Coordinates of C-alpha atoms in Angstrom, one line a residue:
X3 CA -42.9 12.9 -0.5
X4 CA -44.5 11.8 2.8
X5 CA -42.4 10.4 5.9
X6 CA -43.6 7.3 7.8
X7 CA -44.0 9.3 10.1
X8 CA -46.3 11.3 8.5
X9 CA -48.9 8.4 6.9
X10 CA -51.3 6.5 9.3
X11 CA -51.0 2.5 9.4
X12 CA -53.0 0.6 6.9
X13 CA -55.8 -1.4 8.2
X14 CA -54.7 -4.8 9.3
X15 CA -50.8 -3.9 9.7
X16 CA -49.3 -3.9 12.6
X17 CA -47.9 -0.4 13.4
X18 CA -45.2 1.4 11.0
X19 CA -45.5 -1.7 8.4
X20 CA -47.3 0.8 5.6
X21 CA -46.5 0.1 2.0
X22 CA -44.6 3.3 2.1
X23 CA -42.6 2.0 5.4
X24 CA -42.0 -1.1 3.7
X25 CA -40.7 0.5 0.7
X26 CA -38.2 2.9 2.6
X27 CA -37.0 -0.3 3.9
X28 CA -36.3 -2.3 1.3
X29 CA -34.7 1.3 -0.1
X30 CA -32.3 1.2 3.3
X31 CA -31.2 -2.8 2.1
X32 CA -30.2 -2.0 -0.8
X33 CA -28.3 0.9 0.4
X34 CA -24.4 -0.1 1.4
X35 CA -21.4 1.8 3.3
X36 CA -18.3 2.1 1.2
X37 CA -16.2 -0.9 3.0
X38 CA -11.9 0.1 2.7
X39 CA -10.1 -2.5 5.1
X40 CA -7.0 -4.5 4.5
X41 CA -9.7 -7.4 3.0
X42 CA -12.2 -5.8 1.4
X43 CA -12.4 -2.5 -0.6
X44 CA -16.1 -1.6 -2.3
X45 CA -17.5 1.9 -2.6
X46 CA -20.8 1.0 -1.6
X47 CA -24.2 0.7 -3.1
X48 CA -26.7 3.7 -3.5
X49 CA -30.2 3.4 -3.1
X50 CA -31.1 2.1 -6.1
X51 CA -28.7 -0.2 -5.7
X52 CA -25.8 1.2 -8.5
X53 CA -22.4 1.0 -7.1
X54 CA -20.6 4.1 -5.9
X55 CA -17.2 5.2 -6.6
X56 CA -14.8 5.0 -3.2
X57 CA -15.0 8.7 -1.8
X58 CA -11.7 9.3 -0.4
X59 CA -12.8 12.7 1.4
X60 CA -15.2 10.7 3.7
X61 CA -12.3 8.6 4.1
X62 CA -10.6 10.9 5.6
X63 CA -12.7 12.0 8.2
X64 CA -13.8 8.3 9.2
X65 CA -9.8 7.8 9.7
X66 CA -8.8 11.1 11.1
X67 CA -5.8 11.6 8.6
X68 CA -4.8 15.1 7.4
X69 CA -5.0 16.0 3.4
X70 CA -1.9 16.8 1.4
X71 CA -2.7 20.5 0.6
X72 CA -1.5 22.7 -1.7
X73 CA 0.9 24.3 1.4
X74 CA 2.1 21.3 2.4
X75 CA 3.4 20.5 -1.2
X76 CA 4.9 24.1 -1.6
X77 CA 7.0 22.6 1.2
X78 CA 7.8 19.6 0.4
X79 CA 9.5 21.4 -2.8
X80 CA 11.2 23.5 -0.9
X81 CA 12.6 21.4 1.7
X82 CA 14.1 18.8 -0.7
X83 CA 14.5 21.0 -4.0
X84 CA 12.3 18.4 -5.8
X85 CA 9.1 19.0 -8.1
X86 CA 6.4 16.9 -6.3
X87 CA 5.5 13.6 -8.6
X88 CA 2.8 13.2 -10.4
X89 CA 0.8 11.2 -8.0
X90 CA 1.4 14.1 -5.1
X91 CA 0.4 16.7 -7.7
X92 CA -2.5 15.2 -9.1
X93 CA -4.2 14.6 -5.4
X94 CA -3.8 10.6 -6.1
X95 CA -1.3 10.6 -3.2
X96 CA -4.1 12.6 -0.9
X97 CA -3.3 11.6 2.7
X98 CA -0.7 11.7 5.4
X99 CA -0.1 11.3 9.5
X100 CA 2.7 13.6 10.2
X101 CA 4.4 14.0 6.8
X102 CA 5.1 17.7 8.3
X103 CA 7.0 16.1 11.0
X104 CA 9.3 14.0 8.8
X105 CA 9.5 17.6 6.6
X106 CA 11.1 19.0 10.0
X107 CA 13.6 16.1 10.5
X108 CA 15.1 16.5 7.4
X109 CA 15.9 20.2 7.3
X110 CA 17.1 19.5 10.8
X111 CA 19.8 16.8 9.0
X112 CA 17.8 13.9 11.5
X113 CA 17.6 10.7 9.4
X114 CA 14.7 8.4 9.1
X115 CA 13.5 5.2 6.9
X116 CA 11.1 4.4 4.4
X117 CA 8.5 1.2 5.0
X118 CA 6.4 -0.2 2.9
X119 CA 5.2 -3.9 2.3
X120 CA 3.2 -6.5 -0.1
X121 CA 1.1 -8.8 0.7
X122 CA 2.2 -11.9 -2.3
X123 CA -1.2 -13.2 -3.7
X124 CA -0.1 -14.3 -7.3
X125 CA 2.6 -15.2 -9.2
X126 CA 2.6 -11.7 -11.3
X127 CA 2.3 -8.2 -9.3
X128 CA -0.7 -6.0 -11.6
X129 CA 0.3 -2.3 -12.6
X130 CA -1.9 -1.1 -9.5
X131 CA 0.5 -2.5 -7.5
X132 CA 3.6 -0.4 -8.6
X133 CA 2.1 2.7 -7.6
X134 CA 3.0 2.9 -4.1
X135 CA 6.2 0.8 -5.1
X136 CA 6.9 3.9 -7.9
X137 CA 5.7 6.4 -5.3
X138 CA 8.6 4.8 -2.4
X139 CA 11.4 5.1 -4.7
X140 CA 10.5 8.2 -5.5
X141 CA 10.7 9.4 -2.1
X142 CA 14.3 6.9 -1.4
X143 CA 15.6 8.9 -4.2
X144 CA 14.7 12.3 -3.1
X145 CA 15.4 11.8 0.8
X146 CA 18.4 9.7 -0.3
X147 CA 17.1 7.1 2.7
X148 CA 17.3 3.6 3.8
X149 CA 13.8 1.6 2.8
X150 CA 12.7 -1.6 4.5
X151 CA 10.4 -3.7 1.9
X152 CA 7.8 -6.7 4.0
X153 CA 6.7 -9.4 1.7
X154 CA 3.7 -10.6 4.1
X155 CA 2.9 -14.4 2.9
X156 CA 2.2 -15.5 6.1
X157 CA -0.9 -13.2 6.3
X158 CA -2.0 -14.3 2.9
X159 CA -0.9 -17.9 4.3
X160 CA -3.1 -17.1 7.7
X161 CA -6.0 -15.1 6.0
X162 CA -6.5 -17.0 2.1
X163 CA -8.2 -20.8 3.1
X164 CA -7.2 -22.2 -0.6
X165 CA -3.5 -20.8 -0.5
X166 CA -0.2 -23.1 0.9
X167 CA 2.7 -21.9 2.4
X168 CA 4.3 -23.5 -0.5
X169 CA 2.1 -21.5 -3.0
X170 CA 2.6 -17.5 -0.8
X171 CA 6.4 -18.0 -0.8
X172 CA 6.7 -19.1 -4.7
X173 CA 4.1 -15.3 -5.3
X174 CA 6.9 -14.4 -2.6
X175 CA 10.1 -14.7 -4.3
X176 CA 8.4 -13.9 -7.9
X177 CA 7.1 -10.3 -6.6
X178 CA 10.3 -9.4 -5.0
X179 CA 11.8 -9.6 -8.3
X180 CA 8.9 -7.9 -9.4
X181 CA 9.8 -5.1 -6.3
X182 CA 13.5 -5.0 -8.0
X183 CA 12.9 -4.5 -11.2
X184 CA 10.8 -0.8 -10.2
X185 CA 14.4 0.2 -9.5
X186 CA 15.3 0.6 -6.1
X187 CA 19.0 1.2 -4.9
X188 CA 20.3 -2.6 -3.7
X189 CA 22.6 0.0 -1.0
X190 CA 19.9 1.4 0.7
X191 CA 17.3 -1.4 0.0
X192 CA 16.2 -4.4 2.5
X193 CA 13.7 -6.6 1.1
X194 CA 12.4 -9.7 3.9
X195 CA 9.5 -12.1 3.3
X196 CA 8.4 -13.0 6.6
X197 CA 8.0 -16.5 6.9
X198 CA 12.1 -16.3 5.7
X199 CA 12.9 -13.6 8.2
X200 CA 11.0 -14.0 11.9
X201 CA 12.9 -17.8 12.2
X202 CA 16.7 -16.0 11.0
X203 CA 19.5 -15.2 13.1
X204 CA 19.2 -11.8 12.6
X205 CA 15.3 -11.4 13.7
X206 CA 15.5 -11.2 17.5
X207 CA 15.4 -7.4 18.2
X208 CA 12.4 -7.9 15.3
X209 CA 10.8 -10.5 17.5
X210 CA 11.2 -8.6 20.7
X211 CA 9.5 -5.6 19.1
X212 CA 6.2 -8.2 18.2
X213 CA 5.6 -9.0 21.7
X214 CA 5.6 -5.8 22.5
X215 CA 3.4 -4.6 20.4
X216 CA 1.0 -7.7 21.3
X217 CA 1.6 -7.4 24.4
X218 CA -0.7 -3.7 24.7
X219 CA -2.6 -4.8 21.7
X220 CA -5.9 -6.4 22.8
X221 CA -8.3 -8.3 21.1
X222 CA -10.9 -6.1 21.3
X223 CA -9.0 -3.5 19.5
X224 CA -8.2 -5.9 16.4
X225 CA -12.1 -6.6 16.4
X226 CA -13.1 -3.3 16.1
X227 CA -10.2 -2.2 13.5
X228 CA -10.4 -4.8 11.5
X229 CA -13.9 -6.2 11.9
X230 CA -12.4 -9.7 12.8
X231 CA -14.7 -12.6 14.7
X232 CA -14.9 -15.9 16.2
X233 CA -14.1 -17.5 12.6
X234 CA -10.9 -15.9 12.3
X235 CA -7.9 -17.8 13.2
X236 CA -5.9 -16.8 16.2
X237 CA -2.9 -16.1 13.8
X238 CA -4.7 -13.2 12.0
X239 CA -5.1 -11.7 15.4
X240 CA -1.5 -11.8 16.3
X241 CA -0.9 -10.5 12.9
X242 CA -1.1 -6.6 13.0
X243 CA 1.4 -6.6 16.0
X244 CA 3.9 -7.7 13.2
X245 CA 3.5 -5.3 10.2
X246 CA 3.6 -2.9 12.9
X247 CA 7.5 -4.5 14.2
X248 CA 8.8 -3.0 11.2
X249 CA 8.0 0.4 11.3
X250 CA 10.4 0.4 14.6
X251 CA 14.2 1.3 13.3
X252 CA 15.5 -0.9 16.4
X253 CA 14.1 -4.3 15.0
X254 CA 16.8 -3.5 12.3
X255 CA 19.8 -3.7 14.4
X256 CA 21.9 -5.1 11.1
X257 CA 21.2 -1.6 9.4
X258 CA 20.6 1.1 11.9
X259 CA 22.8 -0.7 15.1
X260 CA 23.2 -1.8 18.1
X261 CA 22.6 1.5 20.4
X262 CA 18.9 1.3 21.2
X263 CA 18.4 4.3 22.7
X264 CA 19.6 6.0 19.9
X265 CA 18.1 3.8 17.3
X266 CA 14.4 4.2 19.2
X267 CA 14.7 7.8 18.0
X268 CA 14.7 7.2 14.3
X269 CA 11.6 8.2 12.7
X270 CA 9.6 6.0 9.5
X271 CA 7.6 7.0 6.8
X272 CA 5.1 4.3 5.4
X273 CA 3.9 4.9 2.1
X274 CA 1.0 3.0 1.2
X275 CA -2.5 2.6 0.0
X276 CA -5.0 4.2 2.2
X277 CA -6.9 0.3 2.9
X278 CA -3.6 -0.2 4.6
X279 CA -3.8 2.6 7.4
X280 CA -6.0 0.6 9.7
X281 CA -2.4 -1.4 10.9
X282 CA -0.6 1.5 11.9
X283 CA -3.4 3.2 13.8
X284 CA -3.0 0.7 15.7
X285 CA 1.1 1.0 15.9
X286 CA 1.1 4.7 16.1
X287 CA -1.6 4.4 19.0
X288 CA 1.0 1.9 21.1
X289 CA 4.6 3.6 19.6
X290 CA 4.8 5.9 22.8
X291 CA 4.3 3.2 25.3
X292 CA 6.8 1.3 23.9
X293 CA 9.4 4.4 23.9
X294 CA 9.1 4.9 19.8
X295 CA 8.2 7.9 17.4
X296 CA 5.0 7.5 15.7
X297 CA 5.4 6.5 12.0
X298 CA 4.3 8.8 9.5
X299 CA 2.3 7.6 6.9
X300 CA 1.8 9.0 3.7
X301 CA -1.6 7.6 1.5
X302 CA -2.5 6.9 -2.3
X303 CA -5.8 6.2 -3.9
X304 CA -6.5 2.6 -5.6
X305 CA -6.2 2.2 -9.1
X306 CA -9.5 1.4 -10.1
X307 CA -10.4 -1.7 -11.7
X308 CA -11.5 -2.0 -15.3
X309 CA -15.2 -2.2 -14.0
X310 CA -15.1 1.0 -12.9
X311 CA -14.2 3.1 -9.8
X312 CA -16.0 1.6 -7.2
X313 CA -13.5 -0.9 -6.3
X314 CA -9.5 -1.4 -7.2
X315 CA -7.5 -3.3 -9.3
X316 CA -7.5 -6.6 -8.2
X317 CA -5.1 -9.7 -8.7
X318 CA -7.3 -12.4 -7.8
X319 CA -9.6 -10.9 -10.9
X320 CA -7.7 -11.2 -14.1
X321 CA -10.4 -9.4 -16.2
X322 CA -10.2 -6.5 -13.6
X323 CA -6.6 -5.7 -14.2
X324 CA -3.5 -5.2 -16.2
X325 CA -0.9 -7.2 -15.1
X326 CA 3.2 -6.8 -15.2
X327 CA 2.9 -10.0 -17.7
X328 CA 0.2 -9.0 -20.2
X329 CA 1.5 -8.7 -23.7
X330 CA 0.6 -5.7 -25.6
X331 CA -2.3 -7.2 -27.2
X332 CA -3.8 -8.2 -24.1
X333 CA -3.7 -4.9 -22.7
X334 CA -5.0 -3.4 -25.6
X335 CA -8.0 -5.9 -25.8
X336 CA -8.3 -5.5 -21.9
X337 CA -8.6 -1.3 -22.0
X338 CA -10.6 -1.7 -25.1
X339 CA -13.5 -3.2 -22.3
X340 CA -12.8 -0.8 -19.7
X341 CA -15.5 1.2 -18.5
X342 CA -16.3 4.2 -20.7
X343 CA -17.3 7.7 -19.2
X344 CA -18.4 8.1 -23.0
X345 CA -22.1 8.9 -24.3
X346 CA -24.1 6.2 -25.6
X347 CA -23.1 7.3 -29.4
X348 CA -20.3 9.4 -31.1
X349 CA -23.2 12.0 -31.9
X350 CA -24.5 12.2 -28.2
X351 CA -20.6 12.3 -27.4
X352 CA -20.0 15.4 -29.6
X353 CA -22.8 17.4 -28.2
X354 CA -22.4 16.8 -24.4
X355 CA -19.0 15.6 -24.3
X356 CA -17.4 12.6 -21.9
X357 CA -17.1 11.9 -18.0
X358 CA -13.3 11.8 -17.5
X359 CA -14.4 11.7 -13.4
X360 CA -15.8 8.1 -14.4
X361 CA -13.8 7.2 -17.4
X362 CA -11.6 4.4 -16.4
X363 CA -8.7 5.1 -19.4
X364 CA -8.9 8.5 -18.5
X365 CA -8.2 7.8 -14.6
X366 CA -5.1 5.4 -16.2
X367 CA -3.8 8.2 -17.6
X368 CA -4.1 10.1 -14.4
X369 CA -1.6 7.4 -12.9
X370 CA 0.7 7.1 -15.7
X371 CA 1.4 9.8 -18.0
X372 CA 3.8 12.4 -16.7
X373 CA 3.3 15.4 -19.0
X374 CA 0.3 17.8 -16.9
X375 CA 0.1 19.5 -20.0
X376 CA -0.9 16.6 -22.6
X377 CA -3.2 15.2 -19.7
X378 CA -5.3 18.5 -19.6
X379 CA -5.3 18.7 -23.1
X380 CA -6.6 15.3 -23.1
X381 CA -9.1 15.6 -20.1
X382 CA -10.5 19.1 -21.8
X383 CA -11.1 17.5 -25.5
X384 CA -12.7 14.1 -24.3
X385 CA -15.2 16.6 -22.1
X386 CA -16.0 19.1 -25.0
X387 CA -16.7 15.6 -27.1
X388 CA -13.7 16.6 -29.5
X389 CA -12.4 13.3 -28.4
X390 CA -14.2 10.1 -28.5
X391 CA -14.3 6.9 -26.4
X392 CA -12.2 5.0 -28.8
X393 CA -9.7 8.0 -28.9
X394 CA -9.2 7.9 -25.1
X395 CA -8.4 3.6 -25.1
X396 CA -5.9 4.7 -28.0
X397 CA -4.3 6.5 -25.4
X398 CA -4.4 4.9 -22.4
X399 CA -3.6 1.7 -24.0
X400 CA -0.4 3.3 -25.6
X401 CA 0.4 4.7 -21.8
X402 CA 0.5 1.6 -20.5
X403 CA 1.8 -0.6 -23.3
X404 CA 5.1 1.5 -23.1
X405 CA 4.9 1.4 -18.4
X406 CA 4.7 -2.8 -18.9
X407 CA 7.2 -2.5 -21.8
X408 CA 9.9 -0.8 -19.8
X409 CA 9.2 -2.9 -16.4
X410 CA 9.7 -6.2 -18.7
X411 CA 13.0 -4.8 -19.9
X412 CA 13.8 -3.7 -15.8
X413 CA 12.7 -7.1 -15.0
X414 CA 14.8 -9.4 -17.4
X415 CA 18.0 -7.8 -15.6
X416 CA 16.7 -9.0 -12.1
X417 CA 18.3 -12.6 -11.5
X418 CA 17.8 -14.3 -8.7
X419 CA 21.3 -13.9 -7.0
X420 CA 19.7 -10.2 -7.5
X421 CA 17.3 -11.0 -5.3
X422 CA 19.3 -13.0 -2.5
X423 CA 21.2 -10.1 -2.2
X424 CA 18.7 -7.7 -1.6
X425 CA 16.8 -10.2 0.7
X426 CA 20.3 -10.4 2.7
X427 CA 19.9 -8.9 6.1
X428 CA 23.1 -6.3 5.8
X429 CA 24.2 -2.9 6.6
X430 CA 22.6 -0.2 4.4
X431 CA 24.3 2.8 3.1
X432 CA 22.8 6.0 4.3
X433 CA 23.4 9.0 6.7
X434 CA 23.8 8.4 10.5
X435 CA 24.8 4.5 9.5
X436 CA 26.7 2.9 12.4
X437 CA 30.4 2.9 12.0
X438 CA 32.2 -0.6 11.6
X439 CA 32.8 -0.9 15.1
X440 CA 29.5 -1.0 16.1
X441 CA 28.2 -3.8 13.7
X442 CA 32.0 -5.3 14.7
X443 CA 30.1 -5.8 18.2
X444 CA 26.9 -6.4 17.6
X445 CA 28.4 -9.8 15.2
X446 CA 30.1 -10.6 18.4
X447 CA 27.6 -10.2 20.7
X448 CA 25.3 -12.6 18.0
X449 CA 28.5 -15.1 17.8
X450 CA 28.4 -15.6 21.5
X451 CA 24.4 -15.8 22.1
X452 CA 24.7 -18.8 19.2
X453 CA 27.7 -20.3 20.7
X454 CA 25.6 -20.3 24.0
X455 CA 22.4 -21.5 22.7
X456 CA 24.3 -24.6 21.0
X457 CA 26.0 -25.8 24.0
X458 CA 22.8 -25.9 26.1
X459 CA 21.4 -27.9 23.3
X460 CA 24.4 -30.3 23.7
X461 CA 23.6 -31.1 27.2
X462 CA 19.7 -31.3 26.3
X463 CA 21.2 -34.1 24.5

């Protein structure tokens, strides 16, 4: 095919606007860049303007992270005596930023936390959402570690026009049951919502860490990471500098104590979804500066929507997921319109087989079931066309009848005075805690900063 280049201008047109020009233009419009940001998450468009699946390698290299090999999970098994989980075997936990380096802290006996976070945007959490919440407890209960959990409704509150503080904390305190009922250790478990937290008594070393983090975080930088402008509110800006507070062990003083120094050496490990990562780029960039180890941060893949894989799951898009409330028959008339790698009929099906790589049951399965083996199985009969379409919703719908069936049984045991308690700022249970003593002093120290404040409010008076 010719180039523009390569064909002279039409009589009349002014230079380069051929009909061929013209057309490779209008090609180049429809044509879009896969867009993964905190906001938005889209595979992209192709140029004849199909939507593309999210490609996670290129992903990679745009953000500079390293991929879980095949090495690094031989490792991982060895270190803590644990078969990886499914999602780490299976590639859909791909990513990481220094996962080694945690690897070397805990065969050395140094402890370190888990962080991970929500962002509450309806009343009912969607299955997509459990998988990094699965993932975390996976990792609390092999590390046997201390996790901090950060409900984030003031940046849905900031970043949503149509939603009220009144309506982010209700999603708040309904997702944190949600949170519970995965089954995380209450001992070793802190759970905060921020617009509760950042006004408490107990958030002051938290605090102090924000304006720190502002402080050598300029707007230019939140521009360019996030693609904010001039019609985002100066509270989005400000922001990142506090999901980044949390990945610092000293703006726990309650659970790590009082002995900064000490404290600032305690490493984190974030487990989240890759559309996260652009936050702690921006944390691990100012960590040294502010005397802190880099976080490490470990990434999964979205769960696709219904639609298909070129976007995830999404909760403000009923018919796009499953949620934690569906009744069976809604998630069996919801899979039974997911997107179909199938052929076009069951006879074109048997000769040529199915797409699992496209199949949205099939990539459920991928998430869900546990047994390798039956997955394979699965994967190589749909392909050979021994399994058809309506075979592979069978399955996928059974899957995931039975994962919302055991979280509604998890979550009927989750009262609220459940909750409270894990939303209590309190001492956690793991190895290196501070002794008695030290959270003896630290109350003390609290007591007489309170008692302080209160008399100069007398005199205000």
């Amino acid at each position: 095919m010719a180039t523009v280049s390569e064909v002279k201008d039409e009589p009349g047109q002014p230079p380069a606007l051929t009909s061929l020009s013209l057309a490779e233009a209008a090609q180049e419009a429809r044509s879009k860049e896969q867009i993964i940001t905190p906001f938005d998450v889209s595979g992209g468009v192709d140029e004849q303007g199909k939507p593309k699946a999210i490609d996670y390698d290129k992903l990679v290299d745009n953000f500079g992270s390293q991929r879980i090999d095949k090495p690094l999970l031989e490792r991982f098994e060895m270190v803590t005596g644990h078969k990886p989980h499914r999602m780490l075997r299976r590639g859909l936990v791909f990513s990481h930023r220094d996962l080694n380096l945690i690897l070397d802290k805990y065969e050395k006996g140094i402890p370190f936390f888990l962080y991970t976070g929500r962002g509450p945007s309806s009343d009912s959490m969607h299955v997509g959402h459990t998988i990094p919440f699965e993932f975390t407890k996976y990792l609390q209960d092999v590390f046997d570690v201390p996790l901090v959990i950060m409900l984030t409704d003031d940046e849905k509150f900031f970043h949503t026009p149509k939603l009220s503080l009144h309506d982010v904390y209700r999603f708040t305190i309904q997702n944190a049951m949600d949170i519970i009922a995965v089954g995380f250790d209450m001992k070793k478990t802190f759970i905060f919502a921020d617009t509760e937290f950042v006004d408490s008594g107990h958030a002051s070393a938290f605090n102090t860490n924000v304006r720190e983090m502002g402080k050598r975080t300029t707007i230019n930088q939140i521009r360019g990471t996030f693609g904010f402008n001039d019609s985002n509110n100066i509270a989005e800006f400000n922001f990142p500098a506090m999901q980044s507070a949390t990945a610092f062990a000293t703006s726990f003083p309650f659970i790590f104590g009082t002995d900064a120094k000490k404290v600032a050496k305690v490493p984190c490990l974030i487990p989240c979804a890759i559309d996260q990562d652009p936050y702690f780029r921006q944390c691990r960039d100012n960590a040294p500066k502010m005397g802190y180890v880099k976080p490490a941060i470990i990434h999964s893949v979205f769960l696709p929507s219904l639609r298909g894989s070129e976007s995830k799951m999404s909760a403000s898009d009923a018919d796009s997921s499953i949620f934690l409330s569906d009744t069976d028959n809604q998630i069996k008339k919801k899979v039974g319109k997911a997107f179909s790698g199938g052929q076009d009929t069951a006879e074109l099906h048997r000769e040529i087989g199915g797409r699992t790589t496209v199949d949205v049951p099939f990539q459920y399965l991928t998430f869900f079931m546990e047994d390798d083996d039956k997955l394979e199985d699965i994967r190589v009969a749909y392909e050979k066309g021994e399994m058809q379409s309506g075979e592979m919703k069978m399955a996928c719908t059974k899957e995931l009848q039975a994962y919302v069936s055991g979280f509604r049984e998890r979550r009927k045991a989750v009262t609220d005075e459940v909750r409270k308690e894990f939303m209590r700022p309190r001492q956690l249970a793991f190895k290196g805690m501070p002794n008695e003593k030290q959270c003896q002093e630290a109350r003390s120290r609290r007591i007489k900063i309170l008692e302080y404040e209160l008399e100069r409010l007398k005199r205000e008076d």
